[in-house]
CSV table of C-alpha atoms and ligand atoms in Angstrom, one decimal:
chain,number,residue,atom,x,y,z
W,1,MET,CA,11.0,-15.9,-6.4
W,2,THR,CA,9.0,-15.1,-9.5
W,3,ALA,CA,5.3,-14.8,-9.0
W,4,PRO,CA,2.9,-16.9,-11.0
W,5,HIS,CA,2.3,-15.7,-14.5
W,6,GLN,CA,-1.3,-14.5,-15.0
W,7,THR,CA,-3.1,-12.9,-17.9
W,8,LEU,CA,-5.8,-10.3,-17.3
W,9,PRO,CA,-8.5,-10.2,-19.9
W,10,LEU,CA,-9.5,-6.9,-21.5
W,11,ASN,CA,-12.4,-5.2,-19.7
W,12,PRO,CA,-15.4,-7.1,-21.0
W,13,SER,CA,-17.6,-4.0,-20.8
W,14,THR,CA,-15.7,-2.3,-23.6
W,15,THR,CA,-16.4,-3.1,-27.2
W,16,GLN,CA,-13.9,-3.0,-30.0
W,17,ASP,CA,-15.4,0.2,-31.3
W,18,SER,CA,-15.4,2.1,-28.0
W,19,ILE,CA,-11.9,1.3,-26.8
W,20,PRO,CA,-9.7,4.4,-27.1
W,21,CYS,CA,-6.4,3.5,-28.6
W,22,TRP,CA,-3.0,4.7,-27.3
W,23,SER,CA,0.1,4.6,-29.3
W,24,ILE,CA,3.3,4.7,-27.3
W,25,LEU,CA,6.6,5.8,-28.9
W,26,GLY,CA,9.5,4.2,-27.1
W,27,ALA,CA,9.3,0.8,-25.4
W,28,GLY,CA,11.8,1.5,-22.6
W,29,SER,CA,11.0,1.5,-18.9
W,30,LEU,CA,8.3,4.2,-18.7
W,31,GLY,CA,6.8,3.4,-22.2
W,32,SER,CA,6.4,-0.3,-21.1
W,33,LEU,CA,5.0,0.7,-17.7
W,34,TRP,CA,2.3,2.9,-19.3
W,35,ALA,CA,1.7,0.3,-22.0
W,36,GLY,CA,1.2,-2.4,-19.3
W,37,TYR,CA,-1.2,-0.3,-17.1
W,38,LEU,CA,-3.2,1.1,-20.1
W,39,SER,CA,-3.5,-2.3,-21.6
W,40,LEU,CA,-4.6,-4.0,-18.4
W,41,SER,CA,-7.3,-1.3,-18.0
W,42,GLY,CA,-8.8,-2.2,-21.3
W,43,TYR,CA,-7.3,0.3,-23.7
W,44,ALA,CA,-6.0,-0.8,-27.1
W,45,VAL,CA,-2.2,-0.2,-27.0
W,46,GLN,CA,0.3,0.0,-29.8
W,47,LEU,CA,4.0,0.1,-28.8
W,48,LEU,CA,6.1,1.8,-31.5
W,49,VAL,CA,9.7,0.7,-31.6
W,50,ARG,CA,12.7,1.5,-33.9
W,51,ARG,CA,13.6,-2.1,-34.5
W,52,LEU,CA,11.1,-4.9,-34.2
W,53,ALA,CA,12.4,-8.1,-32.5
W,54,LEU,CA,10.7,-11.5,-32.8
W,55,SER,CA,10.2,-11.6,-29.0
W,56,ASP,CA,8.5,-8.3,-28.9
W,57,GLN,CA,4.9,-9.4,-28.9
W,58,THR,CA,5.0,-11.1,-25.5
W,59,ARG,CA,4.9,-8.4,-22.8
W,60,SER,CA,4.5,-8.5,-19.1
W,61,ILE,CA,4.5,-6.2,-16.1
W,62,THR,CA,5.1,-6.5,-12.4
W,63,PRO,CA,2.7,-3.9,-11.0
W,64,TYR,CA,3.8,-2.0,-7.8
W,65,GLN,CA,3.9,-4.6,-5.0
W,66,GLY,CA,1.9,-6.9,-7.3
W,67,GLU,CA,2.3,-10.1,-9.2
W,68,ARG,CA,3.6,-10.5,-12.7
W,69,LEU,CA,0.9,-10.2,-15.4
W,70,SER,CA,1.0,-10.6,-19.1
W,71,TYR,CA,-0.7,-7.8,-21.1
W,72,PRO,CA,-1.8,-7.6,-24.7
W,73,ALA,CA,0.0,-5.0,-26.7
W,74,GLN,CA,0.6,-4.7,-30.4
W,75,VAL,CA,4.3,-4.0,-31.1
W,76,SER,CA,5.0,-2.3,-34.4
W,77,ASP,CA,7.8,-0.6,-36.1
W,78,ILE,CA,7.2,3.0,-36.9
W,79,GLN,CA,7.3,2.5,-40.7
W,80,SER,CA,4.5,-0.1,-40.7
W,81,CYS,CA,2.1,2.3,-39.0
W,82,ALA,CA,-0.4,3.8,-41.4
W,83,ASP,CA,-0.3,7.5,-42.3
W,84,ARG,CA,-2.6,9.7,-40.2
W,85,SER,CA,-3.6,6.8,-38.0
W,86,ILE,CA,-2.4,7.9,-34.6
W,87,GLN,CA,-5.0,9.6,-32.5
W,88,GLN,CA,-3.4,9.5,-29.0
W,89,LEU,CA,0.3,9.3,-28.7
W,90,ILE,CA,2.5,9.0,-25.7
W,91,VAL,CA,6.2,10.0,-26.3
W,92,ALA,CA,8.2,7.9,-23.8
W,93,THR,CA,11.8,8.4,-25.1
W,94,LYS,CA,14.5,10.2,-23.2
W,95,ALA,CA,14.5,14.0,-23.6
W,96,PRO,CA,17.2,14.2,-26.3
W,97,ASP,CA,15.3,11.7,-28.5
W,98,ALA,CA,11.8,13.1,-28.1
W,99,LEU,CA,11.9,15.7,-31.0
W,100,PRO,CA,13.7,13.5,-33.5
W,101,ALA,CA,11.4,10.6,-32.7
W,102,LEU,CA,8.3,12.8,-33.1
W,103,ASN,CA,9.6,14.2,-36.4
W,104,ALA,CA,10.0,10.7,-37.7
W,105,ILE,CA,6.5,9.8,-36.8
W,106,ARG,CA,4.8,13.1,-37.9
W,107,PRO,CA,3.2,11.7,-41.1
W,108,LYS,CA,1.5,9.0,-39.0
W,109,LEU,CA,-0.3,11.6,-36.8
W,110,ALA,CA,-4.1,12.1,-37.4
W,111,ASP,CA,-5.1,15.7,-37.9
W,112,GLN,CA,-6.6,16.0,-34.4
W,113,ALA,CA,-3.9,14.0,-32.7
W,114,THR,CA,-3.1,14.4,-29.0
W,115,ILE,CA,0.5,14.1,-27.9
W,116,VAL,CA,1.5,13.4,-24.3
W,117,LEU,CA,5.2,14.0,-23.4
W,118,LEU,CA,6.7,12.0,-20.5
W,119,GLN,CA,10.2,13.5,-20.5
W,120,ASN,CA,12.2,14.6,-17.4
W,121,GLY,CA,13.7,18.0,-17.5
W,122,MET,CA,12.6,21.0,-19.6
W,123,GLY,CA,13.2,22.2,-23.1
W,124,ALA,CA,12.0,19.3,-25.2
W,125,GLN,CA,8.4,20.0,-24.2
W,126,GLN,CA,8.6,23.6,-25.1
W,127,THR,CA,10.2,23.0,-28.5
W,128,ILE,CA,7.7,20.3,-29.3
W,129,ALA,CA,4.7,22.4,-28.2
W,130,ALA,CA,5.9,25.1,-30.6
W,131,GLN,CA,6.8,22.8,-33.5
W,132,PHE,CA,3.6,20.7,-33.2
W,133,GLU,CA,1.2,23.5,-32.4
W,134,GLN,CA,-1.5,22.2,-34.7
W,135,TYR,CA,-1.9,19.2,-32.3
W,136,ALA,CA,-3.0,19.0,-28.7
W,137,VAL,CA,0.3,18.8,-26.7
W,138,LEU,CA,0.3,17.8,-23.0
W,139,ALA,CA,3.2,17.2,-20.6
W,140,ALA,CA,3.4,14.8,-17.7
W,141,CYS,CA,5.6,15.1,-14.6
W,142,ILE,CA,6.2,11.7,-13.2
W,143,THR,CA,7.6,10.5,-9.8
W,144,ASP,CA,7.1,6.7,-10.4
W,145,GLY,CA,10.1,4.5,-10.7
W,146,ALA,CA,10.2,1.8,-13.3
W,147,TYR,CA,12.9,-0.4,-15.0
W,148,LEU,CA,13.1,-3.2,-17.5
W,149,GLU,CA,14.1,-6.6,-16.2
W,150,ASN,CA,14.5,-7.5,-19.8
W,151,SER,CA,13.2,-6.0,-23.1
W,152,GLN,CA,9.7,-7.6,-22.5
W,153,HIS,CA,9.2,-7.3,-18.8
W,154,VAL,CA,8.9,-4.1,-16.8
W,155,ILE,CA,8.9,-3.7,-13.0
W,156,HIS,CA,7.0,-0.9,-11.3
W,157,ALA,CA,9.6,-0.3,-8.5
W,158,GLY,CA,8.4,2.9,-6.9
W,159,LYS,CA,4.8,4.2,-6.6
W,160,GLY,CA,4.6,7.9,-7.4
W,161,LEU,CA,2.3,10.5,-8.9
W,162,THR,CA,1.8,11.7,-12.5
W,163,ARG,CA,0.8,15.3,-12.8
W,164,ILE,CA,-0.5,16.2,-16.3
W,165,GLY,CA,-1.6,19.3,-18.1
W,166,GLY,CA,-1.9,20.9,-21.5
W,167,LEU,CA,1.1,22.8,-22.8
W,168,ASN,CA,-0.8,24.6,-25.6
W,169,GLN,CA,-4.5,25.6,-25.9
W,170,LYS,CA,-5.5,22.5,-27.8
W,171,GLY,CA,-3.8,20.5,-25.1
W,172,GLN,CA,-5.7,22.3,-22.4
W,173,ALA,CA,-9.0,21.7,-24.2
W,174,VAL,CA,-8.5,17.9,-23.9
W,175,GLU,CA,-6.5,17.7,-20.6
W,176,GLN,CA,-9.5,16.7,-18.5
W,177,GLN,CA,-10.6,14.0,-20.8
W,178,ILE,CA,-7.0,12.6,-21.1
W,179,ALA,CA,-6.5,12.7,-17.3
W,180,GLU,CA,-9.8,10.8,-16.9
W,181,GLN,CA,-8.6,8.1,-19.3
W,182,LEU,CA,-5.3,7.8,-17.4
W,183,GLN,CA,-7.1,7.8,-14.0
W,184,LYS,CA,-8.8,4.5,-15.0
W,185,THR,CA,-5.4,2.8,-14.8
W,186,ALA,CA,-3.4,1.8,-11.7
W,187,LEU,CA,-1.3,4.9,-12.2
W,188,GLN,CA,-2.0,7.8,-9.8
W,189,VAL,CA,-2.8,10.7,-12.1
W,190,GLU,CA,-3.7,14.3,-11.3
W,191,LEU,CA,-4.6,17.2,-13.6
W,192,SER,CA,-2.2,20.1,-12.7
W,193,GLN,CA,-2.1,23.6,-14.1
W,194,PRO,CA,0.1,25.5,-14.7
W,195,ILE,CA,2.0,22.4,-15.8
W,196,GLU,CA,5.1,24.5,-16.4
W,197,GLN,CA,5.3,25.3,-12.6
W,198,VAL,CA,5.0,21.6,-11.9
W,199,LEU,CA,7.8,20.7,-14.4
W,200,TRP,CA,10.0,23.4,-12.9
W,201,ASN,CA,9.5,22.1,-9.4
W,202,LYS,CA,10.7,18.6,-10.5
W,203,LEU,CA,13.4,20.2,-12.7
W,204,ALA,CA,14.8,22.1,-9.7
W,205,ILE,CA,15.2,18.8,-7.8
W,206,ASN,CA,16.9,17.1,-10.8
W,207,ILE,CA,19.2,20.1,-11.1
W,208,ALA,CA,20.3,19.7,-7.5
W,209,ILE,CA,20.8,15.9,-7.6
W,210,ASN,CA,21.2,14.3,-11.0
W,211,GLY,CA,24.4,15.9,-12.4
W,212,LEU,CA,26.2,15.7,-9.1
W,213,THR,CA,25.5,12.0,-8.7
W,214,ALA,CA,26.9,11.5,-12.2
W,215,VAL,CA,30.2,13.4,-11.6
W,216,HIS,CA,30.7,11.9,-8.2
W,217,GLN,CA,29.4,8.5,-9.3
W,218,CYS,CA,27.5,8.2,-6.1
W,219,LEU,CA,24.0,7.3,-4.8
W,220,ASN,CA,21.6,10.1,-4.0
W,221,GLY,CA,22.2,9.8,-0.3
W,222,ALA,CA,25.9,10.6,-0.6
W,223,LEU,CA,24.9,14.2,-1.5
W,224,ALA,CA,24.2,14.7,2.2
W,225,GLU,CA,27.9,14.6,2.9
W,226,PRO,CA,29.1,18.2,3.8
W,227,ASP,CA,31.4,18.9,0.7
W,228,LYS,CA,28.8,17.6,-1.8
W,229,ASN,CA,25.9,19.2,0.1
W,230,GLN,CA,27.6,22.6,-0.4
W,231,GLN,CA,27.4,22.0,-4.1
W,232,VAL,CA,23.7,21.1,-3.8
W,233,LEU,CA,23.2,24.4,-1.9
W,234,GLN,CA,24.9,26.4,-4.7
W,235,LEU,CA,22.9,24.7,-7.4
W,236,CYS,CA,19.7,25.4,-5.5
W,237,LEU,CA,20.5,29.1,-4.9
W,238,GLU,CA,21.2,29.6,-8.7
W,239,THR,CA,18.0,27.8,-9.6
W,240,GLU,CA,15.9,30.0,-7.2
W,241,LYS,CA,17.4,33.1,-8.8
W,242,VAL,CA,16.3,32.0,-12.2
W,243,MET,CA,12.9,30.8,-11.1
W,244,ARG,CA,12.2,34.1,-9.4
W,245,ALA,CA,13.4,36.1,-12.5
W,246,LEU,CA,11.0,34.0,-14.6
W,247,GLY,CA,8.1,34.9,-12.3
W,248,LEU,CA,7.8,31.3,-11.0
W,249,THR,CA,7.0,30.3,-7.4
W,250,VAL,CA,9.9,28.9,-5.4
W,251,PRO,CA,8.6,26.2,-3.0
W,252,GLU,CA,8.0,27.7,0.4
W,253,GLN,CA,10.7,25.8,2.4
W,254,GLY,CA,13.3,26.8,-0.2
W,255,LEU,CA,14.9,24.5,-2.8
W,256,PHE,CA,17.8,23.5,-0.6
W,257,ALA,CA,15.6,22.1,2.1
W,258,LEU,CA,13.4,20.4,-0.5
W,259,ALA,CA,16.4,18.9,-2.2
W,260,ASN,CA,17.7,17.6,1.1
W,261,GLN,CA,14.3,16.0,1.8
W,262,VAL,CA,14.5,14.2,-1.6
W,263,ILE,CA,18.1,13.2,-1.0
W,264,ALA,CA,17.1,11.6,2.3
W,265,GLY,CA,14.0,10.0,0.9
W,266,THR,CA,15.8,8.5,-2.1
W,267,ALA,CA,19.2,7.9,-0.3
W,268,ALA,CA,19.6,4.4,-1.8
W,269,ASN,CA,18.7,5.5,-5.4
W,270,ARG,CA,21.0,5.5,-8.3
W,271,SER,CA,19.7,8.6,-10.1
W,272,SER,CA,18.6,8.3,-13.7
W,273,MET,CA,21.7,10.3,-14.8
W,274,LEU,CA,24.0,8.1,-12.8
W,275,GLN,CA,22.4,5.0,-14.4
W,276,ASP,CA,22.8,6.6,-17.9
W,277,THR,CA,26.5,7.2,-17.4
W,278,GLN,CA,27.0,3.7,-16.0
W,279,LYS,CA,25.2,2.2,-19.1
W,280,GLY,CA,27.4,4.5,-21.4
W,281,GLN,CA,24.2,6.2,-22.6
W,282,PRO,CA,23.8,9.9,-23.3
W,283,THR,CA,22.5,11.8,-20.3
W,284,GLU,CA,19.6,14.3,-20.1
W,285,ILE,CA,22.0,17.1,-18.7
W,286,GLU,CA,21.2,19.5,-21.6
W,287,PHE,CA,17.5,19.3,-20.5
W,288,ILE,CA,18.3,19.7,-16.8
W,289,ASN,CA,21.3,21.9,-15.7
W,290,GLY,CA,21.8,22.9,-19.3
W,291,TYR,CA,18.3,24.1,-19.6
W,292,LEU,CA,18.7,26.3,-16.5
W,293,LEU,CA,22.0,27.6,-18.0
W,294,ARG,CA,20.2,28.6,-21.2
W,295,GLN,CA,17.4,30.4,-19.3
W,296,ALA,CA,20.0,32.2,-17.1
W,297,GLN,CA,22.0,33.3,-20.1
W,298,HIS,CA,18.8,34.7,-21.7
W,299,LEU,CA,18.1,36.6,-18.5
W,300,GLY,CA,21.7,37.8,-17.9
W,301,ILE,CA,22.0,35.9,-14.7
W,302,ASP,CA,25.3,34.2,-13.7
W,303,VAL,CA,25.0,30.5,-12.8
W,304,PRO,CA,28.6,29.4,-12.5
W,305,TYR,CA,27.9,26.1,-10.6
W,306,ASN,CA,25.3,25.0,-13.2
W,307,ALA,CA,27.6,26.0,-16.0
W,308,ALA,CA,30.6,24.1,-14.6
W,309,LEU,CA,28.5,21.0,-13.8
W,310,THR,CA,26.9,20.9,-17.3
W,311,ALA,CA,30.3,21.3,-18.9
W,312,GLU,CA,31.8,18.5,-16.8
W,313,VAL,CA,29.0,16.0,-17.5
W,314,LEU,CA,29.2,16.8,-21.3
W,315,GLN,CA,33.0,16.6,-21.3
W,316,ARG,CA,33.2,13.3,-19.3
W,317,PHE,CA,30.2,11.4,-20.5
W,318,HIS,CA,29.3,12.7,-24.0
W,319,GLN,CA,32.8,13.0,-25.5
W,320,ALA,CA,32.8,9.8,-27.6
W,321,ARG,CA,29.6,10.9,-29.5
A,1,NDP,N1,12.2,5.1,-15.8
A,1,NDP,C1,11.7,5.8,-14.9
A,1,NDP,O1,11.4,5.4,-13.7
A,1,NDP,C2,11.3,7.3,-15.1
A,1,NDP,C3,11.7,7.9,-16.3
A,1,NDP,N2,11.3,9.3,-16.4
A,1,NDP,C4,11.7,9.9,-17.7
A,1,NDP,O2,11.0,9.3,-18.8
A,1,NDP,C5,11.7,9.4,-20.0
A,1,NDP,C6,11.9,8.0,-20.5
A,1,NDP,O3,12.7,7.3,-19.6
A,1,NDP,P1,13.0,5.7,-19.6
A,1,NDP,O4,11.7,5.0,-20.0
A,1,NDP,O5,13.6,5.4,-18.3
A,1,NDP,O6,14.0,5.6,-20.7
A,1,NDP,P2,14.5,4.3,-21.5
A,1,NDP,O7,15.9,4.5,-22.0
A,1,NDP,O8,14.2,3.1,-20.7
A,1,NDP,O9,13.5,4.2,-22.8
A,1,NDP,C7,13.6,5.1,-23.8
A,1,NDP,C8,13.1,4.4,-25.0
A,1,NDP,O10,13.0,5.3,-26.1
A,1,NDP,C9,13.3,4.6,-27.3
A,1,NDP,N3,13.5,5.5,-28.4
A,1,NDP,C10,14.5,6.5,-28.5
A,1,NDP,N4,14.4,7.1,-29.7
A,1,NDP,C11,13.4,6.5,-30.3
A,1,NDP,C12,12.8,6.6,-31.6
A,1,NDP,N5,13.3,7.6,-32.5
A,1,NDP,N6,11.7,5.9,-32.0
A,1,NDP,C13,11.3,4.9,-31.1
A,1,NDP,N7,11.8,4.7,-29.9
A,1,NDP,C14,12.8,5.5,-29.5
A,1,NDP,C15,14.5,3.8,-26.9
A,1,NDP,O11,14.6,2.7,-27.8
A,1,NDP,P3,15.9,1.9,-28.2
A,1,NDP,O12,15.9,0.8,-27.2
A,1,NDP,O13,15.8,1.6,-29.6
A,1,NDP,O14,17.1,2.9,-27.9
A,1,NDP,C16,14.1,3.3,-25.5
A,1,NDP,O15,13.4,2.1,-25.5
A,1,NDP,C17,13.0,10.1,-19.6
A,1,NDP,O16,12.9,11.4,-19.9
A,1,NDP,C18,13.1,9.8,-18.1
A,1,NDP,O17,13.9,10.8,-17.4
A,1,NDP,C19,10.7,10.0,-15.5
A,1,NDP,C20,10.3,9.4,-14.3
A,1,NDP,C21,10.6,8.0,-14.0
A,2,KPL,C1,14.3,12.5,-7.9
A,2,KPL,C2,15.4,11.7,-8.5
A,2,KPL,C3,16.8,12.3,-8.4
A,2,KPL,C4,15.4,10.3,-7.8
A,2,KPL,O1,16.5,9.5,-8.1
A,2,KPL,C5,15.1,11.5,-10.0
A,2,KPL,O2,14.1,12.0,-10.5
A,2,KPL,C6,16.0,10.9,-11.0
A,2,KPL,O3,16.8,10.0,-10.6
A,2,KPL,O4,15.9,11.3,-12.2
């Protein structure tokens, strides 16, 4: 049953002048989730989309275990956004789209702009931090689950944690202030440094689970079956080798034990990569197993399981592109 539709007013204690504005690039699941929560907490929110639809201005969210709420958000196409007007930008595209989307919006960034990256995986964040070094660049590692019921309504399906930290010096200079803004929303947000280690810990889990669920077209829980679990083990051993060679800390219980905990805890999940393949969308494989592979090649470490898995996902699901 659909809960009654309510509208929450902007926080009356904030004035038009003092409301920080957030621009969100990409109005998919996570972009809409953050737009909803930021907007309901009194921030001015601008959602930036590629193609504007008439229905776009009406937006709603079902908060985690809550009731459906409407939220005010201005939806604009990128072209109509004024040059140098964006002060605080959240990039909520998939990993392969993040750099092209940011390049398209570059002229719209204010000189002192802050950029917060929400992508899964690794690689996009590092490239962007290097190519946008004059801006404050931060990365977030997110364990919430959200999906769009339709283009205007987002469901917060799984309550998680957002760890955030600056990727470059300018990002680190503002990370506290950005985390405090986000902590005023219903999202659970923690400042975490070094953020690279946090991103790697999540990457390691995605390396173990996502690609395999795509090639086997199975739920996360099926990876506990002995034949598939052997593949999880090999992927984890290769990841540990690369992490150690990079001077990163491998979680104390070992990646295989950790991956099996996540597999058990998310047994009924369709991983994000399985969902991408089922929707016929490009996957984030190049930013997950593919990223590990590139790091390993650089270090001269052999990672045959990750190499084979990356090749199989690319060959089976990216061929038509
Ligand atoms: N959803 C979730 O629960 C979670 C997602 N993540 C990660 O967050 C990231 C975003 O995921 P998610 O929200 O699910 O993805 P979605 O596919 O739902 O949303 C991505 C959005 O980006 C938009 N987009 C792509 N390129 C551009 C562009 N050039 N300009 C403007 N918009 C653009 C797409 O627009 P269009 O419709 O026009 O294609 C789409 O609406 C991924 O890296 C994902 O792994 C992490 C944790 C949880
Ligand atoms: C942890 C996991 C594998 C949960 O499904 C995930 O992050 C994803 O699907 O991308």
